[in-house]
Each structure stands twice: as structure tokens, then as C-alpha cells.
Backbone as XML, in Angstrom:
<?xml version="1.0"?>
<chain id="A" units="angstrom">
  <residue number="1" name="UNK">
    <atom name="N" x="0.849" y="-1.176" z="0.000"/>
    <atom name="CA" x="0.000" y="0.000" z="0.000"/>
    <atom name="C" x="0.892" y="1.236" z="0.000"/>
  </residue>
  <residue number="2" name="UNK">
    <atom name="N" x="0.516" y="2.198" z="-0.796"/>
    <atom name="CA" x="1.232" y="3.468" z="-0.879"/>
    <atom name="C" x="0.352" y="4.547" z="-0.280"/>
  </residue>
  <residue number="3" name="UNK">
    <atom name="N" x="0.979" y="5.463" z="0.469"/>
    <atom name="CA" x="0.242" y="6.550" z="1.100"/>
    <atom name="C" x="0.792" y="7.888" z="0.638"/>
  </residue>
  <residue number="4" name="UNK">
    <atom name="N" x="-0.107" y="8.831" z="0.444"/>
    <atom name="CA" x="0.277" y="10.215" z="0.165"/>
    <atom name="C" x="0.001" y="11.007" z="1.440"/>
  </residue>
  <residue number="5" name="UNK">
    <atom name="N" x="1.042" y="11.609" z="1.975"/>
    <atom name="CA" x="0.926" y="12.300" z="3.257"/>
    <atom name="C" x="1.368" y="13.760" z="3.128"/>
  </residue>
  <residue number="6" name="UNK">
    <atom name="N" x="0.744" y="14.617" z="3.904"/>
    <atom name="CA" x="1.223" y="15.978" z="4.131"/>
    <atom name="C" x="1.414" y="16.066" z="5.632"/>
  </residue>
  <residue number="7" name="UNK">
    <atom name="N" x="2.659" y="16.047" z="6.051"/>
    <atom name="CA" x="2.938" y="15.977" z="7.485"/>
    <atom name="C" x="2.358" y="14.697" z="8.035"/>
  </residue>
  <residue number="8" name="UNK">
    <atom name="N" x="1.452" y="14.813" z="8.986"/>
    <atom name="CA" x="0.792" y="13.639" z="9.564"/>
    <atom name="C" x="-0.576" y="13.376" z="8.958"/>
  </residue>
  <residue number="9" name="UNK">
    <atom name="N" x="-0.991" y="14.206" z="8.003"/>
    <atom name="CA" x="-2.313" y="14.070" z="7.385"/>
    <atom name="C" x="-2.261" y="13.150" z="6.180"/>
  </residue>
  <residue number="10" name="UNK">
    <atom name="N" x="-3.176" y="12.179" z="6.150"/>
    <atom name="CA" x="-3.293" y="11.269" z="5.020"/>
    <atom name="C" x="-4.080" y="11.956" z="3.911"/>
  </residue>
  <residue number="11" name="UNK">
    <atom name="N" x="-3.440" y="12.153" z="2.779"/>
    <atom name="CA" x="-4.067" y="12.797" z="1.625"/>
    <atom name="C" x="-4.743" y="11.747" z="0.756"/>
  </residue>
  <residue number="12" name="UNK">
    <atom name="N" x="-4.108" y="10.587" z="0.624"/>
    <atom name="CA" x="-4.645" y="9.522" z="-0.215"/>
    <atom name="C" x="-3.811" y="8.274" z="-0.080"/>
  </residue>
  <residue number="13" name="UNK">
    <atom name="N" x="-4.213" y="7.243" z="-0.814"/>
    <atom name="CA" x="-3.494" y="5.975" z="-0.758"/>
    <atom name="C" x="-3.825" y="5.143" z="-1.985"/>
  </residue>
  <residue number="14" name="UNK">
    <atom name="N" x="-3.013" y="4.126" z="-2.201"/>
    <atom name="CA" x="-3.247" y="3.201" z="-3.306"/>
    <atom name="C" x="-2.835" y="1.798" z="-2.872"/>
  </residue>
  <residue number="15" name="UNK">
    <atom name="N" x="-3.587" y="0.821" z="-3.351"/>
    <atom name="CA" x="-3.246" y="-0.581" z="-3.147"/>
    <atom name="C" x="-2.723" y="-1.091" z="-4.480"/>
  </residue>
  <residue number="16" name="UNK">
    <atom name="N" x="-1.520" y="-1.655" z="-4.457"/>
    <atom name="CA" x="-0.838" y="-2.035" z="-5.690"/>
    <atom name="C" x="-0.405" y="-3.492" z="-5.616"/>
  </residue>
  <residue number="17" name="UNK">
    <atom name="N" x="-0.583" y="-4.200" z="-6.721"/>
    <atom name="CA" x="-0.202" y="-5.611" z="-6.809"/>
    <atom name="C" x="0.773" y="-5.785" z="-7.964"/>
  </residue>
  <residue number="18" name="UNK">
    <atom name="N" x="1.907" y="-6.389" z="-7.693"/>
    <atom name="CA" x="2.898" y="-6.642" z="-8.735"/>
    <atom name="C" x="2.779" y="-8.086" z="-9.200"/>
  </residue>
  <residue number="19" name="UNK">
    <atom name="N" x="2.781" y="-8.284" z="-10.519"/>
    <atom name="CA" x="2.797" y="-9.624" z="-11.103"/>
    <atom name="C" x="4.112" y="-9.765" z="-11.853"/>
  </residue>
  <residue number="20" name="UNK">
    <atom name="N" x="5.101" y="-10.320" z="-11.173"/>
    <atom name="CA" x="6.431" y="-10.432" z="-11.767"/>
    <atom name="C" x="6.463" y="-11.384" z="-12.953"/>
  </residue>
  <residue number="21" name="UNK">
    <atom name="N" x="5.543" y="-12.368" z="-12.986"/>
    <atom name="CA" x="5.541" y="-13.305" z="-14.105"/>
    <atom name="C" x="5.108" y="-12.629" z="-15.402"/>
  </residue>
  <residue number="22" name="UNK">
    <atom name="N" x="4.270" y="-11.607" z="-15.283"/>
    <atom name="CA" x="3.818" y="-10.878" z="-16.477"/>
    <atom name="C" x="4.517" y="-9.529" z="-16.613"/>
  </residue>
  <residue number="23" name="UNK">
    <atom name="N" x="5.415" y="-9.230" z="-15.672"/>
    <atom name="CA" x="6.132" y="-7.965" z="-15.677"/>
    <atom name="C" x="5.154" y="-6.783" z="-15.679"/>
  </residue>
  <residue number="24" name="UNK">
    <atom name="N" x="4.112" y="-6.895" z="-14.844"/>
    <atom name="CA" x="3.090" y="-5.861" z="-14.811"/>
    <atom name="C" x="2.723" y="-5.500" z="-13.370"/>
  </residue>
  <residue number="25" name="UNK">
    <atom name="N" x="2.047" y="-4.380" z="-13.245"/>
    <atom name="CA" x="1.574" y="-3.891" z="-11.951"/>
    <atom name="C" x="0.097" y="-3.568" z="-12.108"/>
  </residue>
  <residue number="26" name="UNK">
    <atom name="N" x="-0.688" y="-3.973" z="-11.112"/>
    <atom name="CA" x="-2.114" y="-3.662" z="-11.102"/>
    <atom name="C" x="-2.384" y="-2.722" z="-9.939"/>
  </residue>
  <residue number="27" name="UNK">
    <atom name="N" x="-2.933" y="-1.558" z="-10.247"/>
    <atom name="CA" x="-3.323" y="-0.594" z="-9.215"/>
    <atom name="C" x="-4.752" y="-0.962" z="-8.828"/>
  </residue>
  <residue number="28" name="UNK">
    <atom name="N" x="-4.875" y="-1.664" z="-7.699"/>
    <atom name="CA" x="-6.176" y="-2.188" z="-7.280"/>
    <atom name="C" x="-7.157" y="-1.088" z="-6.930"/>
  </residue>
  <residue number="29" name="UNK">
    <atom name="N" x="-6.737" y="-0.151" z="-6.151"/>
    <atom name="CA" x="-7.563" y="0.997" z="-5.779"/>
    <atom name="C" x="-6.654" y="2.169" z="-5.466"/>
  </residue>
  <residue number="30" name="UNK">
    <atom name="N" x="-7.136" y="3.348" z="-5.802"/>
    <atom name="CA" x="-6.438" y="4.577" z="-5.453"/>
    <atom name="C" x="-7.502" y="5.571" z="-4.996"/>
  </residue>
  <residue number="31" name="UNK">
    <atom name="N" x="-7.183" y="6.326" z="-3.967"/>
    <atom name="CA" x="-8.105" y="7.378" z="-3.566"/>
    <atom name="C" x="-7.315" y="8.582" z="-3.089"/>
  </residue>
  <residue number="32" name="UNK">
    <atom name="N" x="-7.912" y="9.726" z="-3.310"/>
    <atom name="CA" x="-7.410" y="10.997" z="-2.788"/>
    <atom name="C" x="-8.576" y="11.633" z="-2.042"/>
  </residue>
  <residue number="33" name="UNK">
    <atom name="N" x="-8.342" y="12.062" z="-0.820"/>
    <atom name="CA" x="-9.370" y="12.737" z="-0.037"/>
    <atom name="C" x="-9.927" y="13.901" z="-0.851"/>
  </residue>
  <residue number="34" name="UNK">
    <atom name="N" x="-11.228" y="14.050" z="-0.848"/>
    <atom name="CA" x="-11.874" y="15.072" z="-1.684"/>
    <atom name="C" x="-11.376" y="16.489" z="-1.393"/>
  </residue>
  <residue number="35" name="UNK">
    <atom name="N" x="-10.888" y="16.742" z="-0.186"/>
    <atom name="CA" x="-10.323" y="18.055" z="0.155"/>
    <atom name="C" x="-9.118" y="18.368" z="-0.738"/>
  </residue>
  <residue number="36" name="UNK">
    <atom name="N" x="-8.427" y="17.326" z="-1.195"/>
    <atom name="CA" x="-7.203" y="17.490" z="-1.967"/>
    <atom name="C" x="-7.384" y="17.232" z="-3.466"/>
  </residue>
  <residue number="37" name="UNK">
    <atom name="N" x="-8.629" y="17.043" z="-3.929"/>
    <atom name="CA" x="-8.857" y="16.826" z="-5.358"/>
    <atom name="C" x="-8.403" y="18.030" z="-6.168"/>
  </residue>
  <residue number="38" name="UNK">
    <atom name="N" x="-7.905" y="17.745" z="-7.384"/>
    <atom name="CA" x="-7.533" y="18.754" z="-8.368"/>
    <atom name="C" x="-6.377" y="19.655" z="-7.891"/>
  </residue>
  <residue number="39" name="UNK">
    <atom name="N" x="-5.498" y="19.073" z="-7.071"/>
    <atom name="CA" x="-4.329" y="19.804" z="-6.592"/>
    <atom name="C" x="-3.027" y="19.097" z="-6.966"/>
  </residue>
  <residue number="40" name="UNK">
    <atom name="N" x="-3.119" y="18.032" z="-7.772"/>
    <atom name="CA" x="-1.933" y="17.335" z="-8.244"/>
    <atom name="C" x="-1.492" y="16.142" z="-7.415"/>
  </residue>
  <residue number="41" name="UNK">
    <atom name="N" x="-2.184" y="15.866" z="-6.308"/>
    <atom name="CA" x="-1.765" y="14.761" z="-5.451"/>
    <atom name="C" x="-1.975" y="13.401" z="-6.116"/>
  </residue>
  <residue number="42" name="UNK">
    <atom name="N" x="-3.053" y="13.256" z="-6.857"/>
    <atom name="CA" x="-3.298" y="11.996" z="-7.560"/>
    <atom name="C" x="-2.232" y="11.727" z="-8.609"/>
  </residue>
  <residue number="43" name="UNK">
    <atom name="N" x="-1.868" y="12.760" z="-9.339"/>
    <atom name="CA" x="-0.814" y="12.631" z="-10.357"/>
    <atom name="C" x="0.495" y="12.232" z="-9.679"/>
  </residue>
  <residue number="44" name="UNK">
    <atom name="N" x="0.836" y="12.915" z="-8.605"/>
    <atom name="CA" x="2.091" y="12.599" z="-7.909"/>
    <atom name="C" x="2.090" y="11.196" z="-7.318"/>
  </residue>
  <residue number="45" name="UNK">
    <atom name="N" x="0.956" y="10.762" z="-6.791"/>
    <atom name="CA" x="0.877" y="9.411" z="-6.243"/>
    <atom name="C" x="1.067" y="8.375" z="-7.355"/>
  </residue>
  <residue number="46" name="UNK">
    <atom name="N" x="0.423" y="8.576" z="-8.490"/>
    <atom name="CA" x="0.580" y="7.640" z="-9.609"/>
    <atom name="C" x="2.016" y="7.654" z="-10.140"/>
  </residue>
  <residue number="47" name="UNK">
    <atom name="N" x="2.634" y="8.822" z="-10.190"/>
    <atom name="CA" x="4.039" y="8.895" z="-10.628"/>
    <atom name="C" x="4.941" y="8.111" z="-9.672"/>
  </residue>
  <residue number="48" name="UNK">
    <atom name="N" x="4.695" y="8.234" z="-8.378"/>
    <atom name="CA" x="5.494" y="7.488" z="-7.390"/>
    <atom name="C" x="5.315" y="5.983" z="-7.566"/>
  </residue>
  <residue number="49" name="UNK">
    <atom name="N" x="4.100" y="5.557" z="-7.808"/>
    <atom name="CA" x="3.837" y="4.131" z="-8.024"/>
    <atom name="C" x="4.583" y="3.645" z="-9.262"/>
  </residue>
  <residue number="50" name="UNK">
    <atom name="N" x="4.488" y="4.388" z="-10.354"/>
    <atom name="CA" x="5.152" y="3.982" z="-11.590"/>
    <atom name="C" x="6.678" y="3.957" z="-11.422"/>
  </residue>
  <residue number="51" name="UNK">
    <atom name="N" x="7.225" y="4.901" z="-10.690"/>
    <atom name="CA" x="8.675" y="4.934" z="-10.455"/>
    <atom name="C" x="9.131" y="3.819" z="-9.513"/>
  </residue>
  <residue number="52" name="UNK">
    <atom name="N" x="8.241" y="3.360" z="-8.651"/>
    <atom name="CA" x="8.591" y="2.304" z="-7.698"/>
    <atom name="C" x="8.781" y="0.944" z="-8.374"/>
  </residue>
  <residue number="53" name="UNK">
    <atom name="N" x="8.312" y="0.830" z="-9.609"/>
    <atom name="CA" x="8.418" y="-0.427" z="-10.352"/>
    <atom name="C" x="9.094" y="-0.164" z="-11.698"/>
  </residue>
  <residue number="54" name="UNK">
    <atom name="N" x="10.376" y="0.160" z="-11.686"/>
    <atom name="CA" x="11.063" y="0.543" z="-12.925"/>
    <atom name="C" x="11.143" y="-0.580" z="-13.962"/>
  </residue>
  <residue number="55" name="UNK">
    <atom name="N" x="11.025" y="-1.819" z="-13.546"/>
    <atom name="CA" x="11.111" y="-2.937" z="-14.493"/>
    <atom name="C" x="9.755" y="-3.348" z="-15.059"/>
  </residue>
  <residue number="56" name="UNK">
    <atom name="N" x="8.677" y="-2.778" z="-14.547"/>
    <atom name="CA" x="7.344" y="-3.140" z="-15.032"/>
    <atom name="C" x="7.160" y="-2.632" z="-16.456"/>
  </residue>
  <residue number="57" name="UNK">
    <atom name="N" x="6.647" y="-3.484" z="-17.311"/>
    <atom name="CA" x="6.392" y="-3.118" z="-18.704"/>
    <atom name="C" x="5.033" y="-2.445" z="-18.863"/>
  </residue>
  <residue number="58" name="UNK">
    <atom name="N" x="4.118" y="-2.730" z="-17.921"/>
    <atom name="CA" x="2.784" y="-2.149" z="-18.025"/>
    <atom name="C" x="2.148" y="-1.987" z="-16.652"/>
  </residue>
  <residue number="59" name="UNK">
    <atom name="N" x="1.234" y="-1.035" z="-16.595"/>
    <atom name="CA" x="0.446" y="-0.764" z="-15.401"/>
    <atom name="C" x="-1.022" y="-0.870" z="-15.801"/>
  </residue>
  <residue number="60" name="UNK">
    <atom name="N" x="-1.807" y="-1.560" z="-14.987"/>
    <atom name="CA" x="-3.218" y="-1.787" z="-15.278"/>
    <atom name="C" x="-4.075" y="-1.338" z="-14.111"/>
  </residue>
  <residue number="61" name="UNK">
    <atom name="N" x="-5.304" y="-0.933" z="-14.417"/>
    <atom name="CA" x="-6.264" y="-0.553" z="-13.392"/>
    <atom name="C" x="-7.644" y="-0.529" z="-13.999"/>
  </residue>
  <residue number="62" name="UNK">
    <atom name="N" x="-8.651" y="-0.375" z="-13.149"/>
    <atom name="CA" x="-10.018" y="-0.236" z="-13.647"/>
    <atom name="C" x="-10.769" y="0.762" z="-12.788"/>
  </residue>
  <residue number="63" name="UNK">
    <atom name="N" x="-11.853" y="1.262" z="-13.339"/>
    <atom name="CA" x="-12.690" y="2.230" z="-12.639"/>
    <atom name="C" x="-14.109" y="2.103" z="-13.185"/>
  </residue>
  <residue number="64" name="UNK">
    <atom name="N" x="-15.128" y="2.442" z="-12.402"/>
    <atom name="CA" x="-16.497" y="2.332" z="-12.901"/>
    <atom name="C" x="-16.750" y="3.248" z="-14.105"/>
  </residue>
  <residue number="65" name="UNK">
    <atom name="N" x="-17.565" y="2.769" z="-15.020"/>
    <atom name="CA" x="-17.919" y="3.566" z="-16.211"/>
    <atom name="C" x="-18.556" y="4.901" z="-15.829"/>
  </residue>
  <residue number="66" name="UNK">
    <atom name="N" x="-19.373" y="4.885" z="-14.795"/>
    <atom name="CA" x="-20.115" y="6.082" z="-14.419"/>
    <atom name="C" x="-19.250" y="7.179" z="-13.810"/>
  </residue>
  <residue number="67" name="UNK">
    <atom name="N" x="-18.030" y="6.858" z="-13.393"/>
    <atom name="CA" x="-17.191" y="7.842" z="-12.693"/>
    <atom name="C" x="-16.409" y="8.680" z="-13.707"/>
  </residue>
  <residue number="68" name="UNK">
    <atom name="N" x="-17.012" y="9.773" z="-14.124"/>
    <atom name="CA" x="-16.409" y="10.644" z="-15.133"/>
    <atom name="C" x="-15.083" y="11.239" z="-14.668"/>
  </residue>
  <residue number="69" name="UNK">
    <atom name="N" x="-14.999" y="11.575" z="-13.385"/>
    <atom name="CA" x="-13.791" y="12.198" z="-12.852"/>
    <atom name="C" x="-12.591" y="11.262" z="-12.963"/>
  </residue>
  <residue number="70" name="UNK">
    <atom name="N" x="-12.754" y="10.006" z="-12.513"/>
    <atom name="CA" x="-11.612" y="9.093" z="-12.560"/>
    <atom name="C" x="-11.268" y="8.688" z="-13.993"/>
  </residue>
  <residue number="71" name="UNK">
    <atom name="N" x="-12.283" y="8.540" z="-14.843"/>
    <atom name="CA" x="-11.996" y="8.200" z="-16.238"/>
    <atom name="C" x="-11.199" y="9.313" z="-16.912"/>
  </residue>
  <residue number="72" name="UNK">
    <atom name="N" x="-11.573" y="10.549" z="-16.670"/>
    <atom name="CA" x="-10.827" y="11.681" z="-17.243"/>
    <atom name="C" x="-9.404" y="11.734" z="-16.672"/>
  </residue>
  <residue number="73" name="UNK">
    <atom name="N" x="-9.267" y="11.448" z="-15.389"/>
    <atom name="CA" x="-7.954" y="11.468" z="-14.737"/>
    <atom name="C" x="-7.011" y="10.451" z="-15.372"/>
  </residue>
  <residue number="74" name="UNK">
    <atom name="N" x="-7.456" y="9.210" z="-15.523"/>
    <atom name="CA" x="-6.568" y="8.182" z="-16.073"/>
    <atom name="C" x="-6.173" y="8.485" z="-17.519"/>
  </residue>
  <residue number="75" name="UNK">
    <atom name="N" x="-7.092" y="9.010" z="-18.286"/>
    <atom name="CA" x="-6.748" y="9.406" z="-19.666"/>
    <atom name="C" x="-5.716" y="10.536" z="-19.643"/>
  </residue>
  <residue number="76" name="UNK">
    <atom name="N" x="-5.898" y="11.497" z="-18.745"/>
    <atom name="CA" x="-4.994" y="12.636" z="-18.640"/>
    <atom name="C" x="-3.561" y="12.218" z="-18.344"/>
  </residue>
  <residue number="77" name="UNK">
    <atom name="N" x="-3.392" y="11.161" z="-17.536"/>
    <atom name="CA" x="-2.036" y="10.751" z="-17.159"/>
    <atom name="C" x="-1.482" y="9.640" z="-18.060"/>
  </residue>
  <residue number="78" name="UNK">
    <atom name="N" x="-2.115" y="9.442" z="-19.210"/>
    <atom name="CA" x="-1.533" y="8.572" z="-20.228"/>
    <atom name="C" x="-2.006" y="7.138" z="-20.274"/>
  </residue>
  <residue number="79" name="UNK">
    <atom name="N" x="-3.054" y="6.810" z="-19.549"/>
    <atom name="CA" x="-3.597" y="5.449" z="-19.599"/>
    <atom name="C" x="-4.579" y="5.340" z="-20.761"/>
  </residue>
  <residue number="80" name="UNK">
    <atom name="N" x="-4.589" y="4.174" z="-21.401"/>
    <atom name="CA" x="-5.475" y="3.919" z="-22.543"/>
    <atom name="C" x="-6.502" y="2.856" z="-22.164"/>
  </residue>
  <residue number="81" name="UNK">
    <atom name="N" x="-7.691" y="3.008" z="-22.698"/>
    <atom name="CA" x="-8.749" y="2.026" z="-22.466"/>
    <atom name="C" x="-8.406" y="0.757" z="-23.237"/>
  </residue>
  <residue number="82" name="UNK">
    <atom name="N" x="-8.449" y="-0.383" z="-22.530"/>
    <atom name="CA" x="-8.213" y="-1.653" z="-23.220"/>
    <atom name="C" x="-9.499" y="-2.465" z="-23.349"/>
  </residue>
  <residue number="83" name="UNK">
    <atom name="N" x="-10.481" y="-2.202" z="-22.464"/>
    <atom name="CA" x="-11.793" y="-2.827" z="-22.618"/>
    <atom name="C" x="-12.789" y="-2.187" z="-21.659"/>
  </residue>
  <residue number="84" name="UNK">
    <atom name="N" x="-14.056" y="-2.368" z="-21.986"/>
    <atom name="CA" x="-15.156" y="-1.938" z="-21.122"/>
    <atom name="C" x="-16.021" y="-3.167" z="-20.926"/>
  </residue>
  <residue number="85" name="UNK">
    <atom name="N" x="-16.247" y="-3.508" z="-19.647"/>
    <atom name="CA" x="-16.952" y="-4.753" z="-19.368"/>
    <atom name="C" x="-17.630" y="-4.681" z="-18.010"/>
  </residue>
  <residue number="86" name="UNK">
    <atom name="N" x="-18.865" y="-5.150" z="-17.943"/>
    <atom name="CA" x="-19.606" y="-5.247" z="-16.679"/>
    <atom name="C" x="-19.604" y="-3.948" z="-15.880"/>
  </residue>
  <residue number="87" name="UNK">
    <atom name="N" x="-19.729" y="-2.817" z="-16.571"/>
    <atom name="CA" x="-19.807" y="-1.528" z="-15.890"/>
    <atom name="C" x="-18.476" y="-0.929" z="-15.479"/>
  </residue>
  <residue number="88" name="UNK">
    <atom name="N" x="-17.383" y="-1.523" z="-15.947"/>
    <atom name="CA" x="-16.053" y="-1.012" z="-15.614"/>
    <atom name="C" x="-15.253" y="-0.715" z="-16.877"/>
  </residue>
  <residue number="89" name="UNK">
    <atom name="N" x="-14.409" y="0.300" z="-16.770"/>
    <atom name="CA" x="-13.460" y="0.637" z="-17.836"/>
    <atom name="C" x="-12.090" y="0.157" z="-17.366"/>
  </residue>
  <residue number="90" name="UNK">
    <atom name="N" x="-11.430" y="-0.636" z="-18.196"/>
    <atom name="CA" x="-10.112" y="-1.173" z="-17.867"/>
    <atom name="C" x="-9.059" y="-0.387" z="-18.635"/>
  </residue>
  <residue number="91" name="UNK">
    <atom name="N" x="-8.053" y="0.087" z="-17.908"/>
    <atom name="CA" x="-7.007" y="0.931" z="-18.478"/>
    <atom name="C" x="-5.655" y="0.245" z="-18.396"/>
  </residue>
  <residue number="92" name="UNK">
    <atom name="N" x="-4.772" y="0.687" z="-19.292"/>
    <atom name="CA" x="-3.395" y="0.180" z="-19.281"/>
    <atom name="C" x="-2.459" y="1.296" z="-19.736"/>
  </residue>
  <residue number="93" name="UNK">
    <atom name="N" x="-1.282" y="1.310" z="-19.138"/>
    <atom name="CA" x="-0.219" y="2.215" z="-19.561"/>
    <atom name="C" x="1.029" y="1.376" z="-19.758"/>
  </residue>
  <residue number="94" name="UNK">
    <atom name="N" x="1.564" y="1.407" z="-20.959"/>
    <atom name="CA" x="2.763" y="0.635" z="-21.261"/>
    <atom name="C" x="3.963" y="1.579" z="-21.283"/>
  </residue>
  <residue number="95" name="UNK">
    <atom name="N" x="5.095" y="1.042" z="-20.820"/>
    <atom name="CA" x="6.336" y="1.830" z="-20.836"/>
    <atom name="C" x="7.019" y="1.668" z="-22.165"/>
  </residue>
</chain>
């Protein structure tokens, strides 16, 4: 689990799973406290996650179709849609 902190305050966190056999990383969940939305913390947290796995060839995640904010966020930081299924959009970013 990765945490984004300002001093002792938790700004956000992410749960990350590495699959070394596929040389990939799956970002299971990421959240940023709504007080800190649109201030760059989500971008910085994702950058830290990507830098923490320099050998990973790809990063994968999913988000609900209805969540316009998260879908726009993942597209903004370079993730591409690989499929839409059962109400979820699946994203991938390849290095």
C-alpha cells in the first residue's frame, strides 16, 4: 500500500499488486481525499507508483464507467482504455 501524506495528514493511498511473471503492476484501488482533489496529489501518487516499479512493462487498473472524474484522470495521465466490461473501464499504460 502506498500513502500520500502531508505531514501527519493522510491525503490519499493506493493498493498495488505486482505480477512479476507478467512484468506488470495492477493498481487495485487509489483514492485521494476530496479536500485534496484537483491539486496534483493523484498525479504525484501515480508517478510514485510507476517509479517504484522501474522494471514493469505495463500498469493496469479499472474504474467504474459512471465515474467521469476518474476516467478523465486516467486518460490525462496517459492510460489507454483496453476494454469496457460489466460496468467497468479497464485501463493500461505501457512503458
